[in-house]
Amino acid sequence: MRTVFWKGIIAAALLVVGSLANSAEPIKIGSFLTVTGPASFLGDPELKTLQMYVEDMNAKGGIKGHKLEFIHYDTGGKAQDAVSFVKRLIQNDKVDIIVGGTTSGDTLAVIPEVEKAGIPLISLAGGIEIIEPVKKWVFKVAHTDRMAAAKIFEDLRKRNLTKVALITGDGGFDKSGREQVLKLAPQYGITIVADESYGNKDTDMTTQLTKIRGADAQAIINFGFGQAPAIVTKNIKQLGITLPLYQSHGVASKIFIELAGDAGEGVRLPAAALVVAEQLPDTDPQKPVLLAYKKQYEAKYGPVSTFGGHAYDGFHIAVAAIQRAGSATDKAKVRDEIEKTTGFIGTAGVFNMSPEDHMGLNLDAFKMVEIRNGAWKIIE
Amino acid sequence: MFDQLFQFLVTGITVGSIYALVGLGFALIYNASDVVNFAQGEFVMLGAMTAIALLAAGLPLPLAAIAATLITILVGLLLERFAIEPALGASVVTTIIITIGAAIFLRGVAMLLWGKDFHSLPAFSGDVPIRIGEATLLPQSLWVLGVTVALVALVRFFFSRTLVGKALLACSFNRTAAQLVGINVRMMLRLAYGLSAGLGALAGILVAPITFSSYEAGVMLGLKGFSAAIVGGIGNPMGAVAGGLLLGVLESLGAGLISSGYKDAIAFLFVLMVLFFEPTGLFGHKIAERV
């Protein structure tokens, strides 16, 4: 009899403890990024940014008393790994929301999983296919390659240049960018007179550029990231080609300027406002957001990149949606709140999402910049 | 059209000489132990990255280059002493797998030390392109070409004219016999790793201004250098150079005349054809296996 009594007490105590723990149950934010491998320079600042803001948020007491728990897996840029990590996030870790997918390949691979499980996913990758056609649970915060192509074409139109030579790498980003350039060109009355490619680890592109020199182009567009665009830029100088060169937002970092050296002077590219934050007019609503992020990140890790900025946007959109939804447990409600994100000022631009647009950025989010004296300069 | 063709050739030779220089490093260790050292690319990367780091630390370029080469030689010696030597009696395949492991290890250490970004080294004698008719090439490419020629001559001289070089070769032909005639096999192996690490480092420092460098740069350079070495006949330094130049020119002509998308396919098809018809490479030793 007595043992039954004590057992009852213990059971009751356990129940109380259990329910207490329940009331302060952490909100689980899952993430899968490419922190190692060829796209590590994208995923690395993203992870650091997410970790920084989770810490920050927890120091402030979390969201409505709930601490944040951050669970991250490194995909190494392998889509199969991304799928198994996302399954683990959903089934074992039971996360409430997923912020991540550094590359379009990783993100596209996991979409069926999150759609099936009904977990909101905010991707940090660029590919337009992620949100087109619209998928119920999938959102993205990074500029698309189509926006970059459109921005370049607008600038070409201003300069009355209509014949363009295209040179791209063999990576996913490069190929997707190439497709968008080819697709959009007719709309802007632009003809692509040369379409060359190179391997992303090649050491010399003068052969392809010699062919471009032989074509009758008025400007060159190079879509790519990593060291290859810097080699293209140097090779153009080496061959004495004086045509205006446009790069993509993939190289909007200080490292590109360093690698390209003198050859980089005059190169134009569409970039997120983050790289030129100081040059924005004080009236720009983005300026304080950008400078605050930059200051916080640089105090801890060193130079910011636009890619880390995407993680800032993804994290804060997720947090705001959870706050509006009241809790993270009702995933459908959180999803609806993400979709209602309007006027959110992030590092990539001002987000106005809708049921038809799960990104919510317009062309103003890009600034056309030019390299002058080894620094970015806004030219519009 | 002729102008274009000329530029394609110049580009091919430039790229090819980079492959050749890296391929040369494979020959030494292969000659000493019949082992293909898959960490050769990492020696190339280490040379370049160490030079870049030392330059950033304030050392003048020539001094940084020499110091980086010496540091890489030290790494090569340590690798031999602590990874290869303990497995001295093991089969060639085991040793090759050890070198793959060493390559992954070195890459990891480089990533931790220098991060994941690309770095560049300033060109030795400026960036003003040299014009030859309508074609152009960078002064740095001449450095690569010149040093390749000099190193090939040196390596050739070493193997055919010096006692140490001949002793090294003897080790690869028959280790037991070499030991019996009084050659210190362990010493020879250390020498081979040290020298090829030095060769790799030199290659890395020379090509860094053209190709840039990062912790992963050794993978691609190592692979292309290895292709160059097997096309030419591994173990033959002249072969590595010929193989490298052939590959480079083929890639360039393939990209220029056919399509840049098929560039690598054309080069690899060539490698396959060579291995199919001449399994020991174009200039390899014909080995008669005794049964």
Short mmCIF file of N, CA and C in Angstrom, two decimals, chain B residues 64-163:
data_model
loop_
_atom_site.label_atom_id
_atom_site.label_comp_id
_atom_site.label_asym_id
_atom_site.label_seq_id
_atom_site.Cartn_x
_atom_site.Cartn_y
_atom_site.Cartn_z
N ALA B 64 59.81 34.64 -49.48
CA ALA B 64 58.60 33.88 -49.16
C ALA B 64 58.55 32.61 -49.98
N ALA B 65 58.96 32.71 -51.25
CA ALA B 65 58.92 31.55 -52.13
C ALA B 65 59.89 30.48 -51.65
N ILE B 66 61.10 30.91 -51.29
CA ILE B 66 62.11 29.94 -50.83
C ILE B 66 61.66 29.30 -49.52
N ALA B 67 61.19 30.13 -48.59
CA ALA B 67 60.75 29.61 -47.29
C ALA B 67 59.59 28.64 -47.47
N ALA B 68 58.65 28.99 -48.37
CA ALA B 68 57.49 28.12 -48.58
C ALA B 68 57.93 26.78 -49.14
N THR B 69 58.92 26.81 -50.06
CA THR B 69 59.41 25.56 -50.63
C THR B 69 60.04 24.70 -49.54
N LEU B 70 60.85 25.33 -48.67
CA LEU B 70 61.50 24.58 -47.59
C LEU B 70 60.47 24.00 -46.63
N ILE B 71 59.46 24.79 -46.30
CA ILE B 71 58.43 24.30 -45.37
C ILE B 71 57.70 23.10 -45.98
N THR B 72 57.40 23.19 -47.29
CA THR B 72 56.71 22.09 -47.95
C THR B 72 57.59 20.84 -47.98
N ILE B 73 58.90 21.04 -48.21
CA ILE B 73 59.82 19.89 -48.18
C ILE B 73 59.77 19.22 -46.81
N LEU B 74 59.73 20.04 -45.77
CA LEU B 74 59.65 19.51 -44.41
C LEU B 74 58.36 18.69 -44.25
N VAL B 75 57.26 19.22 -44.76
CA VAL B 75 55.98 18.49 -44.68
C VAL B 75 56.10 17.16 -45.42
N GLY B 76 56.76 17.19 -46.59
CA GLY B 76 56.95 15.96 -47.36
C GLY B 76 57.75 14.93 -46.57
N LEU B 77 58.80 15.40 -45.89
CA LEU B 77 59.63 14.50 -45.10
C LEU B 77 58.85 13.92 -43.92
N LEU B 78 58.08 14.78 -43.26
CA LEU B 78 57.28 14.32 -42.13
C LEU B 78 56.26 13.29 -42.59
N LEU B 79 55.66 13.57 -43.74
CA LEU B 79 54.67 12.64 -44.30
C LEU B 79 55.31 11.28 -44.53
N GLU B 80 56.51 11.30 -45.11
CA GLU B 80 57.19 10.04 -45.39
C GLU B 80 57.52 9.31 -44.09
N ARG B 81 58.04 10.07 -43.11
CA ARG B 81 58.50 9.46 -41.86
C ARG B 81 57.33 8.87 -41.05
N PHE B 82 56.22 9.58 -40.99
CA PHE B 82 55.15 9.16 -40.08
C PHE B 82 53.98 8.46 -40.76
N ALA B 83 53.91 8.50 -42.09
CA ALA B 83 52.79 7.82 -42.75
C ALA B 83 53.27 6.71 -43.68
N ILE B 84 54.34 6.98 -44.44
CA ILE B 84 54.79 6.00 -45.44
C ILE B 84 55.74 4.97 -44.83
N GLU B 85 56.70 5.45 -44.06
CA GLU B 85 57.73 4.55 -43.52
C GLU B 85 57.17 3.45 -42.61
N PRO B 86 56.21 3.77 -41.73
CA PRO B 86 55.67 2.69 -40.89
C PRO B 86 55.04 1.57 -41.72
N ALA B 87 54.66 1.87 -42.97
CA ALA B 87 54.04 0.86 -43.81
C ALA B 87 55.00 0.41 -44.90
N LEU B 88 56.28 0.35 -44.57
CA LEU B 88 57.30 0.11 -45.58
C LEU B 88 57.13 -1.23 -46.30
N GLY B 89 56.75 -2.25 -45.57
CA GLY B 89 56.64 -3.56 -46.20
C GLY B 89 55.33 -3.77 -46.95
N ALA B 90 54.41 -2.81 -46.83
CA ALA B 90 53.07 -3.00 -47.39
C ALA B 90 53.09 -2.93 -48.92
N SER B 91 52.02 -3.39 -49.52
CA SER B 91 51.95 -3.40 -50.97
C SER B 91 51.81 -1.97 -51.52
N VAL B 92 52.05 -1.85 -52.82
CA VAL B 92 51.97 -0.54 -53.48
C VAL B 92 50.58 0.06 -53.31
N VAL B 93 49.54 -0.78 -53.45
CA VAL B 93 48.17 -0.27 -53.34
C VAL B 93 47.91 0.33 -51.97
N THR B 94 48.41 -0.37 -50.91
CA THR B 94 48.23 0.16 -49.56
C THR B 94 48.88 1.53 -49.44
N THR B 95 50.09 1.64 -49.97
CA THR B 95 50.80 2.91 -49.88
C THR B 95 50.05 4.01 -50.63
N ILE B 96 49.50 3.65 -51.78
CA ILE B 96 48.73 4.65 -52.54
C ILE B 96 47.54 5.12 -51.73
N ILE B 97 46.87 4.18 -51.05
CA ILE B 97 45.72 4.57 -50.23
C ILE B 97 46.17 5.48 -49.09
N ILE B 98 47.36 5.20 -48.53
CA ILE B 98 47.89 6.08 -47.47
C ILE B 98 48.08 7.49 -48.02
N THR B 99 48.58 7.60 -49.26
CA THR B 99 48.79 8.95 -49.80
C THR B 99 47.46 9.66 -50.01
N ILE B 100 46.40 8.92 -50.35
CA ILE B 100 45.09 9.56 -50.50
C ILE B 100 44.64 10.12 -49.15
N GLY B 101 44.85 9.29 -48.10
CA GLY B 101 44.51 9.75 -46.76
C GLY B 101 45.29 10.99 -46.38
N ALA B 102 46.59 10.97 -46.71
CA ALA B 102 47.44 12.11 -46.38
C ALA B 102 46.94 13.36 -47.10
N ALA B 103 46.48 13.18 -48.35
CA ALA B 103 45.99 14.32 -49.13
C ALA B 103 44.78 14.93 -48.43
N ILE B 104 43.86 14.09 -47.98
CA ILE B 104 42.66 14.60 -47.31
C ILE B 104 43.05 15.32 -46.03
N PHE B 105 44.01 14.74 -45.31
CA PHE B 105 44.47 15.35 -44.06
C PHE B 105 45.08 16.74 -44.32
N LEU B 106 45.97 16.81 -45.32
CA LEU B 106 46.64 18.09 -45.61
C LEU B 106 45.62 19.15 -46.03
N ARG B 107 44.64 18.73 -46.82
CA ARG B 107 43.60 19.66 -47.26
C ARG B 107 42.84 20.20 -46.05
N GLY B 108 42.52 19.30 -45.11
CA GLY B 108 41.80 19.72 -43.91
C GLY B 108 42.59 20.72 -43.09
N VAL B 109 43.89 20.42 -42.92
CA VAL B 109 44.73 21.33 -42.14
C VAL B 109 44.79 22.69 -42.83
N ALA B 110 44.94 22.68 -44.17
CA ALA B 110 45.02 23.94 -44.91
C ALA B 110 43.73 24.73 -44.74
N MET B 111 42.60 24.03 -44.73
CA MET B 111 41.31 24.72 -44.58
C MET B 111 41.23 25.39 -43.21
N LEU B 112 41.70 24.68 -42.18
CA LEU B 112 41.65 25.25 -40.84
C LEU B 112 42.60 26.44 -40.73
N LEU B 113 43.76 26.33 -41.38
CA LEU B 113 44.77 27.38 -41.26
C LEU B 113 44.39 28.63 -42.04
N TRP B 114 43.94 28.43 -43.30
CA TRP B 114 43.78 29.59 -44.18
C TRP B 114 42.34 29.84 -44.60
N GLY B 115 41.40 29.08 -44.10
CA GLY B 115 40.01 29.32 -44.45
C GLY B 115 39.68 28.80 -45.82
N LYS B 116 38.48 29.15 -46.30
CA LYS B 116 37.99 28.55 -47.54
C LYS B 116 38.10 29.50 -48.73
N ASP B 117 38.62 30.69 -48.49
CA ASP B 117 38.65 31.67 -49.57
C ASP B 117 39.79 31.42 -50.55
N PHE B 118 39.64 31.98 -51.74
CA PHE B 118 40.72 31.97 -52.71
C PHE B 118 41.69 33.09 -52.40
N HIS B 119 42.97 32.81 -52.65
CA HIS B 119 43.98 33.84 -52.44
C HIS B 119 44.82 33.93 -53.70
N SER B 120 45.44 35.09 -53.92
CA SER B 120 46.29 35.17 -55.09
C SER B 120 47.67 35.67 -54.71
N LEU B 121 48.61 35.38 -55.57
CA LEU B 121 49.98 35.80 -55.38
C LEU B 121 50.27 36.81 -56.49
N PRO B 122 50.98 37.89 -56.22
CA PRO B 122 51.28 38.82 -57.32
C PRO B 122 52.19 38.14 -58.35
N ALA B 123 52.01 38.51 -59.63
CA ALA B 123 52.86 37.94 -60.68
C ALA B 123 54.30 38.38 -60.45
N PHE B 124 55.27 37.52 -60.81
CA PHE B 124 56.67 37.82 -60.53
C PHE B 124 57.17 39.04 -61.29
N SER B 125 56.75 39.15 -62.55
CA SER B 125 57.24 40.32 -63.31
C SER B 125 56.10 41.05 -64.00
N GLY B 126 55.10 41.40 -63.21
CA GLY B 126 54.04 42.26 -63.71
C GLY B 126 52.96 41.53 -64.47
N ASP B 127 51.89 42.29 -64.80
CA ASP B 127 50.73 41.72 -65.45
C ASP B 127 50.58 42.21 -66.88
N VAL B 128 51.58 42.93 -67.39
CA VAL B 128 51.44 43.47 -68.75
C VAL B 128 51.62 42.33 -69.75
N PRO B 129 50.56 42.03 -70.52
CA PRO B 129 50.66 40.90 -71.44
C PRO B 129 51.71 41.11 -72.52
N ILE B 130 52.33 40.01 -72.95
CA ILE B 130 53.32 40.07 -74.02
C ILE B 130 52.62 39.73 -75.32
N ARG B 131 52.80 40.55 -76.35
CA ARG B 131 52.15 40.30 -77.64
C ARG B 131 53.06 39.53 -78.57
N ILE B 132 52.51 38.48 -79.17
CA ILE B 132 53.23 37.79 -80.25
C ILE B 132 52.27 37.81 -81.42
N GLY B 133 52.45 38.74 -82.32
CA GLY B 133 51.46 38.89 -83.39
C GLY B 133 50.13 39.28 -82.78
N GLU B 134 49.08 38.51 -83.08
CA GLU B 134 47.76 38.82 -82.53
C GLU B 134 47.51 38.10 -81.22
N ALA B 135 48.41 37.19 -80.87
CA ALA B 135 48.21 36.43 -79.64
C ALA B 135 48.92 37.10 -78.47
N THR B 136 48.40 36.85 -77.27
CA THR B 136 49.04 37.42 -76.09
C THR B 136 49.27 36.34 -75.05
N LEU B 137 50.31 36.53 -74.25
CA LEU B 137 50.46 35.67 -73.08
C LEU B 137 51.05 36.47 -71.94
N LEU B 138 50.85 35.97 -70.72
CA LEU B 138 51.30 36.70 -69.55
C LEU B 138 52.76 36.39 -69.26
N PRO B 139 53.50 37.38 -68.72
CA PRO B 139 54.90 37.12 -68.37
C PRO B 139 55.01 35.92 -67.42
N GLN B 140 54.02 35.75 -66.55
CA GLN B 140 54.07 34.65 -65.59
C GLN B 140 54.12 33.29 -66.30
N SER B 141 53.43 33.21 -67.47
CA SER B 141 53.45 31.95 -68.22
C SER B 141 54.87 31.62 -68.68
N LEU B 142 55.64 32.66 -69.01
CA LEU B 142 57.02 32.43 -69.41
C LEU B 142 57.83 31.89 -68.23
N TRP B 143 57.54 32.41 -67.04
CA TRP B 143 58.18 31.88 -65.83
C TRP B 143 57.89 30.39 -65.70
N VAL B 144 56.61 30.06 -65.88
CA VAL B 144 56.22 28.65 -65.73
C VAL B 144 56.96 27.80 -66.76
N LEU B 145 56.93 28.26 -68.01
CA LEU B 145 57.59 27.51 -69.09
C LEU B 145 59.09 27.35 -68.81
N GLY B 146 59.72 28.46 -68.44
CA GLY B 146 61.16 28.46 -68.23
C GLY B 146 61.56 27.53 -67.09
N VAL B 147 60.85 27.65 -65.98
CA VAL B 147 61.19 26.82 -64.82
C VAL B 147 60.92 25.36 -65.13
N THR B 148 59.85 25.08 -65.89
CA THR B 148 59.57 23.69 -66.26
C THR B 148 60.75 23.10 -67.04
N VAL B 149 61.21 23.85 -68.03
CA VAL B 149 62.34 23.37 -68.83
C VAL B 149 63.55 23.11 -67.95
N ALA B 150 63.85 24.07 -67.06
CA ALA B 150 65.02 23.94 -66.20
C ALA B 150 64.89 22.73 -65.28
N LEU B 151 63.69 22.56 -64.71
CA LEU B 151 63.50 21.46 -63.77
C LEU B 151 63.58 20.10 -64.47
N VAL B 152 63.02 20.04 -65.68
CA VAL B 152 63.09 18.78 -66.43
C VAL B 152 64.54 18.41 -66.66
N ALA B 153 65.34 19.40 -67.07
CA ALA B 153 66.76 19.14 -67.33
C ALA B 153 67.42 18.64 -66.05
N LEU B 154 67.11 19.32 -64.93
CA LEU B 154 67.70 18.93 -63.66
C LEU B 154 67.32 17.52 -63.26
N VAL B 155 66.01 17.23 -63.36
CA VAL B 155 65.53 15.91 -62.94
C VAL B 155 66.15 14.83 -63.81
N ARG B 156 66.24 15.10 -65.09
CA ARG B 156 66.85 14.15 -66.03
C ARG B 156 68.31 13.90 -65.68
N PHE B 157 69.00 15.00 -65.43
CA PHE B 157 70.40 14.91 -65.05
C PHE B 157 70.55 14.09 -63.77
N PHE B 158 69.67 14.36 -62.82
CA PHE B 158 69.71 13.69 -61.52
C PHE B 158 69.58 12.18 -61.68
N PHE B 159 68.64 11.75 -62.51
CA PHE B 159 68.40 10.31 -62.64
C PHE B 159 69.44 9.60 -63.49
N SER B 160 69.98 10.30 -64.50
CA SER B 160 70.86 9.57 -65.41
C SER B 160 72.34 9.80 -65.12
N ARG B 161 72.67 10.88 -64.39
CA ARG B 161 74.10 11.19 -64.24
C ARG B 161 74.60 11.07 -62.81
N THR B 162 73.74 11.22 -61.82
CA THR B 162 74.26 11.19 -60.45
C THR B 162 74.06 9.82 -59.81
N LEU B 163 74.94 9.52 -58.86
CA LEU B 163 74.89 8.23 -58.19
C LEU B 163 73.60 8.09 -57.37
#
